[in-house]
């Protein structure tokens, strides 16, 4: 198992407050990758009206919630499992499939490797190459899909590179994996930020492939990490029923159930989010590249990986510079296959994006 150095996560504002003497409420986190618009206005205005939901147990089947998710994702509600955040669902599926050897695209989110190690599995990494701008080249990747691999884990769009695998390429991966009895878990936490969600998402493939599991949640796009509402989509009904027998009967609480149904139908908020992220993504990818101090890898999600070109700076010095101005970025030196030459920033509101840009290019 790769060893990861200590670092500040986007949720570690209490540690930052203690370490730097800055009140956490004053810190703008460009590290958490959360929607800068905050919680859905519909959710804000309506949730209190449903407080009585906590006086009874949720529906064990979460029928109405799964129907809302199915309408939102354009899939079969009978293929949906809800859970206490996508992190719990990662563990549930890995425990059920119990892979002896898993292949992970790196650099990426460390929870995949941790969950594999907890069930005694072995993890191999396939490193995305900087010379390919961290895009996956299928012809180079395919030889790594060997008969002894039981599972492939993909973050799509990938964190921290913000690169994505389109549906056509994903279909090719699934075909190869199908022949070799390899499951594919695809984490689509950030896919809703993409310009063309339907093209970037693999949800439609769950209707015709039984070796894919898609994970999503409300933490990032709906700015509700504390809600702990995640969901999985799979067309493998044998695996589906296996998970249903393993999971706790009430995976999420009554208010989270109500909140989810409200979030998924706030279309105005959804469109406003995509418009904001698209505008800021195009602008700051161009500006950072033009600055001469960074190479910006074109982002598909709501965050961007930057390579530091200025030899007098590194990820640690830029983190320090930004945090002293009450802005927190992600030092990427702790990700597998990256170094202190990389940082990751997410797109916030226009004023804050400009302030961080001025700070980092000063």
Coordinates of C-alpha atoms in Angstrom, one line a residue, residues 60-62 66 78-82 89 92-93 96 237-249 251:
X60 CA -36.9 0.9 4.1
X61 CA -37.0 0.8 0.3
X62 CA -36.6 4.6 -0.1
X66 CA -35.0 6.4 -5.7
X78 CA -34.7 -0.5 -9.6
X79 CA -31.0 -0.1 -10.3
X80 CA -30.5 2.4 -7.6
X81 CA -29.1 1.8 -4.0
X82 CA -28.9 4.8 -1.6
X89 CA -21.1 2.6 -0.8
X92 CA -20.1 -2.0 0.6
X93 CA -19.4 -2.9 -3.0
X96 CA -19.4 -7.7 -1.5
X237 CA -29.3 -7.5 -10.2
X238 CA -27.5 -10.4 -8.5
X239 CA -25.0 -7.9 -7.0
X240 CA -27.8 -5.4 -6.3
X241 CA -29.6 -8.0 -4.1
X242 CA -26.3 -9.0 -2.4
X243 CA -25.8 -5.4 -1.4
X244 CA -29.4 -5.0 -0.2
X245 CA -28.9 -8.0 2.1
X246 CA -25.6 -6.6 3.5
X247 CA -26.6 -3.0 4.1
X248 CA -28.2 -1.6 7.2
X249 CA -32.0 -1.3 6.8
X251 CA -28.9 3.8 5.4

